[in-house]
CSV table of C-alpha atoms and ligand atoms in Angstrom, one decimal:
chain,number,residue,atom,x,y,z
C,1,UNK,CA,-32.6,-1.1,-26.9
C,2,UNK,CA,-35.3,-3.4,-25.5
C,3,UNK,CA,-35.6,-0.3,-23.0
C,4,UNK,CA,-36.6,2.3,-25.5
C,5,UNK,CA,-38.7,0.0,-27.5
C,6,UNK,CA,-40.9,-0.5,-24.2
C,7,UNK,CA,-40.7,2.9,-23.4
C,8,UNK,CA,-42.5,4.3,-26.8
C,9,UNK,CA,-44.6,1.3,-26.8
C,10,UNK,CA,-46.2,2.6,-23.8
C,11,UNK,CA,-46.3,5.9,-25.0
C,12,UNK,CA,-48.4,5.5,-28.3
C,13,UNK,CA,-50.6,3.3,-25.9
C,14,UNK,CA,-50.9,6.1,-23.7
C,15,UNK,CA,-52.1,7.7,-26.4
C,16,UNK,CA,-55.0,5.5,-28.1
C,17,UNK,CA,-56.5,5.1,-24.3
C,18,UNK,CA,-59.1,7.3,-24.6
C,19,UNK,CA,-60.0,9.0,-20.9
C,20,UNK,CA,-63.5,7.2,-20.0
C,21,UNK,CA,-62.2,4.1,-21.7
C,22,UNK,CA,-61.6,1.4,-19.1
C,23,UNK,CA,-57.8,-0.6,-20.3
C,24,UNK,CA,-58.4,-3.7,-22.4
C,25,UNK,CA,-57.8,-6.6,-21.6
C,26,UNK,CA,-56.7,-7.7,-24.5
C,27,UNK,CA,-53.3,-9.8,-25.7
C,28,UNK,CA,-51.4,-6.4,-26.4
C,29,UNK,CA,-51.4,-4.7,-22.6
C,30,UNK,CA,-50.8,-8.8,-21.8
C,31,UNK,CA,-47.8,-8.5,-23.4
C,32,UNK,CA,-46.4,-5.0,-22.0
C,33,UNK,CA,-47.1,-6.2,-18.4
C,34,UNK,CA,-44.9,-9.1,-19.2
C,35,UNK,CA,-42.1,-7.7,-20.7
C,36,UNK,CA,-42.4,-4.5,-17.9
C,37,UNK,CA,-42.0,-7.6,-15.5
C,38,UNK,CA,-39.2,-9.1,-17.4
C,39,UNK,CA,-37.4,-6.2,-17.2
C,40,UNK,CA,-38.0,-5.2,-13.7
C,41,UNK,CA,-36.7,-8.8,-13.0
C,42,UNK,CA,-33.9,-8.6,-14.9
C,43,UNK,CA,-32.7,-5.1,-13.4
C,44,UNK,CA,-33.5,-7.5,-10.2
C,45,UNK,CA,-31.1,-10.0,-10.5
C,46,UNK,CA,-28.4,-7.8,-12.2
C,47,UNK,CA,-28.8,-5.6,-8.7
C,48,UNK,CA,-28.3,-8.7,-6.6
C,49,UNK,CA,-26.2,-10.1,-8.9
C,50,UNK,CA,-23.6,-6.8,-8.3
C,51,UNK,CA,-24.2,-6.8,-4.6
C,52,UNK,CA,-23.5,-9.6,-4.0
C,53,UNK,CA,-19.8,-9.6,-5.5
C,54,UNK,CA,-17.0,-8.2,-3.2
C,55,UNK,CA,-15.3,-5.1,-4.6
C,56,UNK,CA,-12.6,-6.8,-6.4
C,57,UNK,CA,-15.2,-8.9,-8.3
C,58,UNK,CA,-17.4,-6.1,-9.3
C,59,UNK,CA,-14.2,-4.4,-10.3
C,60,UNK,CA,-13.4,-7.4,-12.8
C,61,UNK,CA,-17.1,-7.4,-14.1
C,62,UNK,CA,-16.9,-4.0,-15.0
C,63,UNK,CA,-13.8,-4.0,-16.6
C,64,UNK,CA,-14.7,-7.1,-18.6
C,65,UNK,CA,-18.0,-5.4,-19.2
C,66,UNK,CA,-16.0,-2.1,-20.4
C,67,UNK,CA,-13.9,-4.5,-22.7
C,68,UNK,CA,-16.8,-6.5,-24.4
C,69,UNK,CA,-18.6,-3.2,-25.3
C,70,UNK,CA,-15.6,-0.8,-26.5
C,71,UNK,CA,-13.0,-3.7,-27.5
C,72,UNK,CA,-9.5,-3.9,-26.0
C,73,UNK,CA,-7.1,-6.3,-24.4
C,74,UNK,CA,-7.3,-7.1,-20.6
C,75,UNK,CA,-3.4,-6.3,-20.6
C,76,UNK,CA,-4.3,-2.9,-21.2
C,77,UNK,CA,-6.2,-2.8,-17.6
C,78,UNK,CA,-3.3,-4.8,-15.8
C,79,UNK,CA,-1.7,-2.8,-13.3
C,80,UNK,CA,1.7,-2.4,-12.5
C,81,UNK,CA,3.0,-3.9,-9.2
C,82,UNK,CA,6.3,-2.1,-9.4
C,83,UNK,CA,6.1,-0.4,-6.7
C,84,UNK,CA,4.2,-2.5,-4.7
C,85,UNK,CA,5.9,-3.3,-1.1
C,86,UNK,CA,5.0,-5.6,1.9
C,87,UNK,CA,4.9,-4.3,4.7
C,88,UNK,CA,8.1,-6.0,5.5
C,89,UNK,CA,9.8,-4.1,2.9
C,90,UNK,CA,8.1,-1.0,4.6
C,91,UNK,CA,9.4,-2.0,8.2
C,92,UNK,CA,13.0,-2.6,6.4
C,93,UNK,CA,13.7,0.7,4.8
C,94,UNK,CA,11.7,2.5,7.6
C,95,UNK,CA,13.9,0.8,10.8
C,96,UNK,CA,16.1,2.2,13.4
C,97,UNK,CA,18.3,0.3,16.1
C,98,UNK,CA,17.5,2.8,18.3
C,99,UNK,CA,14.2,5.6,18.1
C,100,UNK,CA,15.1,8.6,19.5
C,101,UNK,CA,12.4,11.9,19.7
C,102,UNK,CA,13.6,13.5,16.9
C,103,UNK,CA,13.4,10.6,14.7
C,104,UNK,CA,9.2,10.3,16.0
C,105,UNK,CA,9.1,13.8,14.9
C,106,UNK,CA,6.8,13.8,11.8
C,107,UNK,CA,5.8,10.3,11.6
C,108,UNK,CA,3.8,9.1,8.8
C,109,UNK,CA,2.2,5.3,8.6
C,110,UNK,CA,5.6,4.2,7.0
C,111,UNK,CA,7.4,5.3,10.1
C,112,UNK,CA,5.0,4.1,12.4
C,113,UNK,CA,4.8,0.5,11.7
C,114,UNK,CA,8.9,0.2,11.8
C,115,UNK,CA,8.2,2.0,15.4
C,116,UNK,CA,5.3,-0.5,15.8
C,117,UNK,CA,7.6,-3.3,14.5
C,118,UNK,CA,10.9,-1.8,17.5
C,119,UNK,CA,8.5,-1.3,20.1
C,120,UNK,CA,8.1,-5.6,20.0
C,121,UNK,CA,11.1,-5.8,20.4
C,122,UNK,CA,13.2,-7.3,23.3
C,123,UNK,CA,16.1,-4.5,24.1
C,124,UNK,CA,17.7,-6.1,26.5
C,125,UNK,CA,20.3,-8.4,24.8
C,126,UNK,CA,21.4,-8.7,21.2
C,127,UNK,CA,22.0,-11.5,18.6
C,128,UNK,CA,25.4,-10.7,16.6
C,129,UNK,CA,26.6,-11.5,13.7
C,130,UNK,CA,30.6,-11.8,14.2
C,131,UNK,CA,31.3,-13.5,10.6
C,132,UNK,CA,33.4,-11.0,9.6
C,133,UNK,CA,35.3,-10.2,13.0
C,134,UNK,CA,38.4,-10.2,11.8
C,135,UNK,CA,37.9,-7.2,9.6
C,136,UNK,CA,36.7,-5.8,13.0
C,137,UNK,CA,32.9,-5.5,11.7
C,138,UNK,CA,29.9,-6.2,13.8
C,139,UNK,CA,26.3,-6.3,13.5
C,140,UNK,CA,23.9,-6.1,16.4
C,141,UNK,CA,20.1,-6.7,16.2
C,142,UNK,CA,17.6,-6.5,19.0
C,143,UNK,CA,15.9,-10.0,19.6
C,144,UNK,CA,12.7,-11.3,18.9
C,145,UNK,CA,9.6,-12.7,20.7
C,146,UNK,CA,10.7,-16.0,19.9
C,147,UNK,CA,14.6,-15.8,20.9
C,148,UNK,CA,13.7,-14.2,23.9
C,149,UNK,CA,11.4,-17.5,25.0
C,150,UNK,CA,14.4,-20.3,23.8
C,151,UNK,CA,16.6,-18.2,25.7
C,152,UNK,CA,18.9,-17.5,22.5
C,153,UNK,CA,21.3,-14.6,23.4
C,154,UNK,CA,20.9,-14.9,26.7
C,155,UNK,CA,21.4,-18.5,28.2
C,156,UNK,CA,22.7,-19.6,24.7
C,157,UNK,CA,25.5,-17.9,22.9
C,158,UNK,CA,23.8,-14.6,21.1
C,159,UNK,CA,26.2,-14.7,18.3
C,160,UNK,CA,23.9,-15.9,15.4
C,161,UNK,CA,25.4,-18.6,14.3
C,162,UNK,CA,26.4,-19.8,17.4
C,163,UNK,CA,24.3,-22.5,20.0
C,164,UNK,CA,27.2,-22.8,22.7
C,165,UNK,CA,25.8,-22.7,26.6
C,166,UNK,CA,28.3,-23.3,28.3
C,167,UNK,CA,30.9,-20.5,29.9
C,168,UNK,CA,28.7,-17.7,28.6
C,169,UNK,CA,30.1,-14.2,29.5
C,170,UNK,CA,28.2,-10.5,29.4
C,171,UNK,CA,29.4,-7.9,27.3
C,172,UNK,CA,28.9,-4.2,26.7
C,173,UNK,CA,30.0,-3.0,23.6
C,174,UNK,CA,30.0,0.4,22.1
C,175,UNK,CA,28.2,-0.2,18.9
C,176,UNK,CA,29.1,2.4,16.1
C,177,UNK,CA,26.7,2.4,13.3
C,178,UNK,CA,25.2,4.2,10.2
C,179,UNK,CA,22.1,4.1,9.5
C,180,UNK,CA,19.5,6.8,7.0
C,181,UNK,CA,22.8,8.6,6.3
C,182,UNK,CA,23.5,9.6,10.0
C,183,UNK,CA,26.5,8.1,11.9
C,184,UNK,CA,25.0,7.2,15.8
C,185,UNK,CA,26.4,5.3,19.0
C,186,UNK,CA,24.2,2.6,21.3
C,187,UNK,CA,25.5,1.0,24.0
C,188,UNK,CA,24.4,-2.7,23.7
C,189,UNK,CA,24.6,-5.6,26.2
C,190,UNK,CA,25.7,-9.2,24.4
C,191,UNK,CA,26.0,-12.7,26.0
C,192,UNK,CA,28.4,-14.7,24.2
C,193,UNK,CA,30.6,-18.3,24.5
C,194,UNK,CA,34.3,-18.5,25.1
C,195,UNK,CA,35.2,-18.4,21.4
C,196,UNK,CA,32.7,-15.8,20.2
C,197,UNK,CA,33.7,-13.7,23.3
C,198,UNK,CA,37.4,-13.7,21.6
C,199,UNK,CA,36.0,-13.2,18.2
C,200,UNK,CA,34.4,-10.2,19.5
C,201,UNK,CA,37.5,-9.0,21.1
C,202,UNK,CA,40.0,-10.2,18.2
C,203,UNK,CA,41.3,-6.5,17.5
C,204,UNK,CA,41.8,-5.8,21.4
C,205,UNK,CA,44.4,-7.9,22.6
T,301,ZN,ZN1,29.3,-18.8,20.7
């Protein structure tokens, strides 16, 4: 509003300025220069102002600006984080226990930070989880950074659950697993105490 008002101010000025007349100093071009000035300050400071916000920030301006003039409820704007995922969740669905080169076939990012995520990995020994050995079920993870330094799995019992140093014996076991609907085989190495070496061997004696 103030914008147009200037604007045709300085128009019908224009206009009254003869071409030999020199501009008047008088109180009325006094006042155009100043609100000119105001304005030019005020695009100023709404510039900086903008800039100096990080995209989120701006975002939120707008959107409250966007509200203010055309009404509305900030709800409306909200958006939905139902199918948000951490990169955690990514790594989760996306793992393998083993890559092979089909499976790095095709990789989009999804598949390449699970990679990312195996290729840290120690695959040398593996931590197992024998709570439900008597229903002859096993599972077998590789170890991490931090396992690997205490020495879990491989001068302390690698059973999970389990901090037993003493007597440790190596195993190789044929681990049978499912994983992304396909049935596969690994061959994995396992340190493991007196007791979780017969829990691991409950159904073979
Ligand atoms: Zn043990």
């Amino acid at each position: 509003m103030v914008f147009i008002f200037t604007l045709r101010k300085i128009v019908e000025d224009a206009l009254l300025i003869k071409p030999f007349q020199k501009p008047k100093q008088g109180s009325v071009v006094h006042r155009q220069f100043a609100t000119e000035e105001c304005d030019r300050e005020e695009a100023r400071k709404r510039r900086f102002h903008l800039i100096s916000m990080d995209a989120y920030e701006r975002h939120k301006k707008f959107v409250h600006d966007y509200i203010l003039y055309y009404g509305g409820k900030i709800e409306d704007f909200r958006r939905s984080g139902a199918n948000d995922k951490t990169d955690l969740d990514v790594i989760r669905e996306n793992h393998r226990f083993l890559w092979n080169e089909e499976d790095e076939a095709d990789m989009n990012w999804e598949k390449r930070l699970a990679k990312k995520y195996y290729d840290k990995l120690y695959k040398e020994y593996c931590i197992a989880d024998l709570s439900r050995y008597k229903e002859n079920k096993f599972g077998f993870r590789w170890r991490h950074e931090k396992e690997v330094i205490s020495g879990k799995g491989q001068f302390s019992c690698g059973n999970k659950h389990c901090d037993e140093n003493e007597g440790l014996k190596s195993w190789e076991v044929n681990f049978g697993y499912v994983e992304h609907g396909e049935k596969r085989n690994a061959l994995v190495k396992l340190r493991l105490c007196p007791e979780c070496s017969h829990k691991l061997n409950f159904h073979h004696r």
